[in-house]
CSV table of C-alpha atoms and ligand atoms in Angstrom, one decimal:
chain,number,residue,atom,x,y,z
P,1,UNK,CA,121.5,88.0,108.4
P,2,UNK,CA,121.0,89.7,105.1
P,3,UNK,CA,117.3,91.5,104.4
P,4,UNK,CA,116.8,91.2,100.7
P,5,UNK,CA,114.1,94.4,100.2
P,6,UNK,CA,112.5,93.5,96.6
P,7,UNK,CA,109.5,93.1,94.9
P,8,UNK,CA,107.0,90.3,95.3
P,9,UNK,CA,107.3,87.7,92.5
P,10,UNK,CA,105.4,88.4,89.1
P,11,UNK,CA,105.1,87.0,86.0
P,12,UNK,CA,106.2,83.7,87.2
P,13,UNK,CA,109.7,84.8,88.0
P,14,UNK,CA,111.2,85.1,91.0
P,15,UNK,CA,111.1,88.6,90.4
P,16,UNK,CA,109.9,91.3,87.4
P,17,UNK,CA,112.7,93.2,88.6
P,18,UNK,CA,115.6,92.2,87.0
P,19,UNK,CA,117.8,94.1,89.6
P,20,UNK,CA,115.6,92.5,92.3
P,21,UNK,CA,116.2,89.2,90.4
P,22,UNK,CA,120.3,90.0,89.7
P,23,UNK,CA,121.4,90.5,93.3
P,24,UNK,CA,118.9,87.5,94.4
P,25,UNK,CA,120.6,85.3,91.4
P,26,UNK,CA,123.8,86.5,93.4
P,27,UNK,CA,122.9,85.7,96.6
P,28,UNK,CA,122.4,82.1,95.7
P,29,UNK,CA,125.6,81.7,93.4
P,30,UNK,CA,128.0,83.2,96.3
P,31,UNK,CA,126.2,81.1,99.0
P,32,UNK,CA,125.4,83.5,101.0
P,33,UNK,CA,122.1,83.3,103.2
P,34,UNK,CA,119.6,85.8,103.3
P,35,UNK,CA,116.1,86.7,104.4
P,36,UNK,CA,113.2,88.2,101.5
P,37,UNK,CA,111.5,91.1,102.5
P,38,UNK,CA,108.9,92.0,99.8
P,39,UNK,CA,107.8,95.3,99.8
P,40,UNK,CA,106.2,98.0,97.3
P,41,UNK,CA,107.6,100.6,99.7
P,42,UNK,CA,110.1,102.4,97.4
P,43,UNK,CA,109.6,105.6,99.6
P,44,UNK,CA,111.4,103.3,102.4
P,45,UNK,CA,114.4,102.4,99.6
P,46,UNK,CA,117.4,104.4,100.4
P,47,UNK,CA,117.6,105.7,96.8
P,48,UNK,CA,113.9,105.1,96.0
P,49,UNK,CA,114.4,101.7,94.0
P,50,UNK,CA,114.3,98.3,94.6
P,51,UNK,CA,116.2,96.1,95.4
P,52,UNK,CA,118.3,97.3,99.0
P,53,UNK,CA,119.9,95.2,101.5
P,54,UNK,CA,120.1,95.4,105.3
P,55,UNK,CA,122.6,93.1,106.5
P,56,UNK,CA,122.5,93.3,110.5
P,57,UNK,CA,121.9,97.3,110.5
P,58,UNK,CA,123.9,98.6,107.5
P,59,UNK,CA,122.0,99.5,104.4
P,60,UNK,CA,123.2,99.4,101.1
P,61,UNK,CA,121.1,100.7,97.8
P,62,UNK,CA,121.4,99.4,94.3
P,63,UNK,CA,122.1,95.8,92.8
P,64,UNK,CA,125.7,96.4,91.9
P,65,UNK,CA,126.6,99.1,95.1
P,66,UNK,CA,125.3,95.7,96.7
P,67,UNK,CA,127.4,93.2,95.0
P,68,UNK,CA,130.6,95.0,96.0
P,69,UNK,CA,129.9,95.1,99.5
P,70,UNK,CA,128.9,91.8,100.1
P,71,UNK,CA,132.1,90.9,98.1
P,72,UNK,CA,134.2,93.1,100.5
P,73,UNK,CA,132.5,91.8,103.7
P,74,UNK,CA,132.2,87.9,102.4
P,75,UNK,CA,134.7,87.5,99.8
P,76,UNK,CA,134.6,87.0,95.9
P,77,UNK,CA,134.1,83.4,95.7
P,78,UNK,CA,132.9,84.1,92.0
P,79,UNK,CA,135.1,86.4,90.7
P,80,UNK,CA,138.5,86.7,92.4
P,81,UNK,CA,140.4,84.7,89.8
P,82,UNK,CA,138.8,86.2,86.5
P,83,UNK,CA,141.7,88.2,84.3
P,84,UNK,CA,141.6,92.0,83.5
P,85,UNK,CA,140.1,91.2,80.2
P,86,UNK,CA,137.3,89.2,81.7
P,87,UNK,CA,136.5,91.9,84.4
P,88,UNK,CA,136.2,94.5,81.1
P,89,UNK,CA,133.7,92.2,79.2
P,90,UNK,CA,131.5,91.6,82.5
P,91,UNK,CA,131.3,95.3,82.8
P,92,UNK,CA,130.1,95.8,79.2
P,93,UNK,CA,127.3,93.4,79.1
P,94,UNK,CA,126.6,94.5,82.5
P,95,UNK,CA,126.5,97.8,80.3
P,96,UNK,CA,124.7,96.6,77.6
P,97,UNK,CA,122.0,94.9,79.9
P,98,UNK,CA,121.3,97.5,82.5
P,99,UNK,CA,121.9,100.5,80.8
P,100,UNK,CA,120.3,100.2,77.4
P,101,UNK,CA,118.3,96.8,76.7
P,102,UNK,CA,116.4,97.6,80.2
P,103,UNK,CA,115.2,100.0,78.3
P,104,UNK,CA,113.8,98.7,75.7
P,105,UNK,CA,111.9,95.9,77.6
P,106,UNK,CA,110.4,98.6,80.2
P,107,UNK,CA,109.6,100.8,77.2
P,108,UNK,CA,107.1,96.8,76.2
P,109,UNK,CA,106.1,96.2,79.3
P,110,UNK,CA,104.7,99.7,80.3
P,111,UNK,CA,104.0,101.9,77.2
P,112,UNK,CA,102.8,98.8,74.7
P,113,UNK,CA,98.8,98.3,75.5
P,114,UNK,CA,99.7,94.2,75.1
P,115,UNK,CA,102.6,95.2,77.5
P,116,UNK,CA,100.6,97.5,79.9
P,117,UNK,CA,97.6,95.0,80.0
P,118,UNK,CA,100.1,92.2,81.5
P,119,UNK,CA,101.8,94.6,83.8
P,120,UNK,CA,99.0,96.5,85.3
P,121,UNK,CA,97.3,93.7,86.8
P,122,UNK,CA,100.5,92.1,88.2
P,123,UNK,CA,102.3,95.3,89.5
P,124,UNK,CA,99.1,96.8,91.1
P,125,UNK,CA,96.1,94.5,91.0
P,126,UNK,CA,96.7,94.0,94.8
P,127,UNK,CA,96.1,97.7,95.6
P,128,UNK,CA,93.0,98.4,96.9
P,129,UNK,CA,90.0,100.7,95.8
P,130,UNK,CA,90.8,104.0,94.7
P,131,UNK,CA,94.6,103.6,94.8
P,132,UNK,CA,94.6,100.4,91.9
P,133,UNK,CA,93.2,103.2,89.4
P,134,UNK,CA,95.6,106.1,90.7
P,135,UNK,CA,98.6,104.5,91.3
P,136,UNK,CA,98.9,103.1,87.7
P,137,UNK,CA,98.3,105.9,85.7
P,138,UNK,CA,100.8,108.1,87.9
P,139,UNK,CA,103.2,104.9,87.6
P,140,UNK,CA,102.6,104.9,84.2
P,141,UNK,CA,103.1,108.6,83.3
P,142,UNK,CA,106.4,108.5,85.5
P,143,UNK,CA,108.3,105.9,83.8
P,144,UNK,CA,107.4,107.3,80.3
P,145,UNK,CA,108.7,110.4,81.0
P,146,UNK,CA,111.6,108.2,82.6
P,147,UNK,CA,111.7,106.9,79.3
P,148,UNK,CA,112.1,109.7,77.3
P,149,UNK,CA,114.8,111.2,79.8
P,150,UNK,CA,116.9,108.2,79.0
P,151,UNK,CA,116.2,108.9,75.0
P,152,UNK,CA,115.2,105.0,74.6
P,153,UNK,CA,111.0,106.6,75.0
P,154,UNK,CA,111.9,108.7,72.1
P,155,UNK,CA,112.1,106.3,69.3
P,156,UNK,CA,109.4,104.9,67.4
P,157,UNK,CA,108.7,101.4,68.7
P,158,UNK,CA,110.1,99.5,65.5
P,159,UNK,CA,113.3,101.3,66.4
P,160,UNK,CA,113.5,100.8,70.0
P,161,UNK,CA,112.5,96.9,68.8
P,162,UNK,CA,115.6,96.7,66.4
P,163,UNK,CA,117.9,98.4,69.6
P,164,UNK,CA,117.2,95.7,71.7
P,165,UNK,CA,117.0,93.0,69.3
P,166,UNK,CA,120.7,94.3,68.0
P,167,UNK,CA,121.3,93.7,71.8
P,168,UNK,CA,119.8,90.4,71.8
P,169,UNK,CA,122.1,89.1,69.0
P,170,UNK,CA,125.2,90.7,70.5
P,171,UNK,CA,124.4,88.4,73.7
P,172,UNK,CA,124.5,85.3,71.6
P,173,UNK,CA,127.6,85.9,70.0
P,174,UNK,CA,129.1,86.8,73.2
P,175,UNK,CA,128.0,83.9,74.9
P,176,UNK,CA,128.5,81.4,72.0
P,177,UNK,CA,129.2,77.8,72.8
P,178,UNK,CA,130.1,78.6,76.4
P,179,UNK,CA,128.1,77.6,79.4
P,180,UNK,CA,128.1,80.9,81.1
P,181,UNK,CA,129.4,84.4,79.7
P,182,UNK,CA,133.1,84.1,80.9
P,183,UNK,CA,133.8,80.3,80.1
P,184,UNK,CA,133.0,76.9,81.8
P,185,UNK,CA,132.3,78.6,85.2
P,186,UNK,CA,129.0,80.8,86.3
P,187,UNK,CA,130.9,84.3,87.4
P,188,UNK,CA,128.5,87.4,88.6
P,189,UNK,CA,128.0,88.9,85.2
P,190,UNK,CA,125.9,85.6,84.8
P,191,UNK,CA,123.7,86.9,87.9
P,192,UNK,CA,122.9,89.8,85.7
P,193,UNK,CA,122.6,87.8,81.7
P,194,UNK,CA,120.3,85.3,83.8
P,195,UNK,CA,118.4,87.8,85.5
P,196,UNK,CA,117.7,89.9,82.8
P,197,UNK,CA,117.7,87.3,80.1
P,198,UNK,CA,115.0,85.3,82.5
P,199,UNK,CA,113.0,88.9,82.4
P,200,UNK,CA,112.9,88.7,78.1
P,201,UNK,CA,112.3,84.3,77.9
P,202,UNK,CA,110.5,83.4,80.7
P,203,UNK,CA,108.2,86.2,80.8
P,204,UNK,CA,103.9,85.7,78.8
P,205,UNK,CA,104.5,89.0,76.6
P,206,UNK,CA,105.6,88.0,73.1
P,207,UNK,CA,107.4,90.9,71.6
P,208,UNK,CA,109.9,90.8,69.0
P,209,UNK,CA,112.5,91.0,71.5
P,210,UNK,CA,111.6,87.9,73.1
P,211,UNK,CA,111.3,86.5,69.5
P,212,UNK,CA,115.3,87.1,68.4
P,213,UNK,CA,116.3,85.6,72.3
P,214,UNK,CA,113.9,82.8,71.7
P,215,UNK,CA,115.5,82.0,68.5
P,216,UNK,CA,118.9,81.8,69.9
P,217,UNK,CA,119.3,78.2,71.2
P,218,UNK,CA,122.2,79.2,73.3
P,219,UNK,CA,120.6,82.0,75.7
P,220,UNK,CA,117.5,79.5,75.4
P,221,UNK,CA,119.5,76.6,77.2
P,222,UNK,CA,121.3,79.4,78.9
P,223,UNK,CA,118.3,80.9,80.7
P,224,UNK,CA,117.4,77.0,81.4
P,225,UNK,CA,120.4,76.4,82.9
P,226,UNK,CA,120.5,79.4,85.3
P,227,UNK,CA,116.9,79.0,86.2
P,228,UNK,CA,117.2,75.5,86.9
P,229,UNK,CA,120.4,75.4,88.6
P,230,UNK,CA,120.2,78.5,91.0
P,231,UNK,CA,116.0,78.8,91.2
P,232,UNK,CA,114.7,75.2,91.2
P,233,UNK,CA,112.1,75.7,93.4
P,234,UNK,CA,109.8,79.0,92.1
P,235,UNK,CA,110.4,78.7,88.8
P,236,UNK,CA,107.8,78.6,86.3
P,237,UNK,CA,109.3,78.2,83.2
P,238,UNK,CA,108.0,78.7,80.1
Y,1,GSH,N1,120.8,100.8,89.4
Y,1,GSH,C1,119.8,100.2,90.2
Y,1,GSH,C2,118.5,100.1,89.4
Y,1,GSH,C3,117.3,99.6,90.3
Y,1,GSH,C4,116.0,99.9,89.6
Y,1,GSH,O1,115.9,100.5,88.5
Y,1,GSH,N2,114.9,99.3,90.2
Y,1,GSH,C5,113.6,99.6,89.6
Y,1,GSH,C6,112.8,98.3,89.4
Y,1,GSH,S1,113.5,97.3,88.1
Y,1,GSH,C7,112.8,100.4,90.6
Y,1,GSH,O2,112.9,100.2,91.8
Y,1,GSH,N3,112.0,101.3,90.1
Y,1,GSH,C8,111.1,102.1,90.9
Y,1,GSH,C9,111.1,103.5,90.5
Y,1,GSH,O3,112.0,103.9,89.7
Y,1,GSH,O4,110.3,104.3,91.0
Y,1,GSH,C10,120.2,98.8,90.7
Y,1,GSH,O5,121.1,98.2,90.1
Y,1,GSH,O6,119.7,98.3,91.8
């Protein structure tokens, strides 16, 4: 059986990871039974980040590292028939997702004070006494500086808005009139536009990012469909 190590829910998502949340959102689409495990024990994470998997003794770090061995050792029920073409535009939203509009929503949800108010509580308000006043600061400190080593941390925050809400529109073009990213069918690069999508619309922090998704009807119905279809149960859509 597969152990899914990831974050507790937050924010009414099944996770505030979006990489906990992605290979989750994957789990379900391929079938695939697993076991939760939620832990804050990054130290215990192969590569120090959530999510990891043990499937019956062999460990395997990071969301898309994951994806490719369970398609290996289960098949690619999602994605075996997709073209060369297709494969390439999975990979750049994949890009555009996980490498730069991640970015910009960490860079709201930890450095903004509306941002850092909703996280706190959520992320560590089950700590106890002294460690819920440590913990976040030194959480806090880290992932700016995590920030700024990406160079997303060292814009002003009306530029790192317009970045991701240049990312934002790109989405909705891509995804158009379609039901999912690639066409009529839900492939695994919707695991991750769902996930992370889910992580902008579905989430109580109302940034101008959220605003430029929210006004986009098609990753509005889009986040709907995905939540509803793959997450009916713990879903708390907003
Ligand atoms: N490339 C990794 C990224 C995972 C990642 O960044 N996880 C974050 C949570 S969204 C994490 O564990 N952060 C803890 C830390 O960096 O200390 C993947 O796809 O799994």
């Amino acid at each position: 059986m597969i152990v899914l190590h990831q974050f507790p829910p937050a924010f009414g998502l099944p996770n505030a990871s979006p990489f906990c949340m992605k290979l989750e959102l994957y789990l379900r689409m391929a079938g695939l039974p697993y076991r939760n495990r939620y832990t804050l024990e990054l130290h215990k994470a192969p590569k120090g980040k959530l999510p990891w998997i043990d499937d019956d003794g062999t460990t395997v770090a990071d969301s898309g590292l994951i994806i490719d061995y369970l398609k290996r050792k289960f098949g690619d029920p999602l994605d075996s028939d997709l073209t060369v073409l297709q494969r390439a535009q999975a990979l750049a939203i994949t890009r555009l997702l996980e490498e730069h509009l991640y970015w910009a929503v960490l860079h709201d949800r930890w450095i903004t004070e509306a941002g850092w108010a909703m996280t706190r509580p959520a992320f560590f308000g089950a700590l106890p006494w002294p460690l819920r006043i440590i913990v976040p600061k030194v959480a806090r400190r880290g992932l700016g500086a995590e920030l700024r080593g990406h160079g997303m941390g060292r814009h002003t925050p009306e530029q790192i808005h317009a970045l991701g809400v240049a990312d934002v529109d790109a989405l909705a073009a891509l995804l158009g009139e379609q039901a999912y990213f690639l066409g009529i069918r839900a492939t695994s690069v919707d695991a991750v536009a769902g996930s992370f999508l889910a992580n902008i619309l579905m989430v109580p922090l109302e940034t101008p990012i959220k605003a430029a998704a929210a006004g986009h009807p098609n990753l509005v119905a889009y986040c709907r469909r995905m939540a509803e279809q793959y997450f009916p149960e713990n879903y708390s859509p907003r």
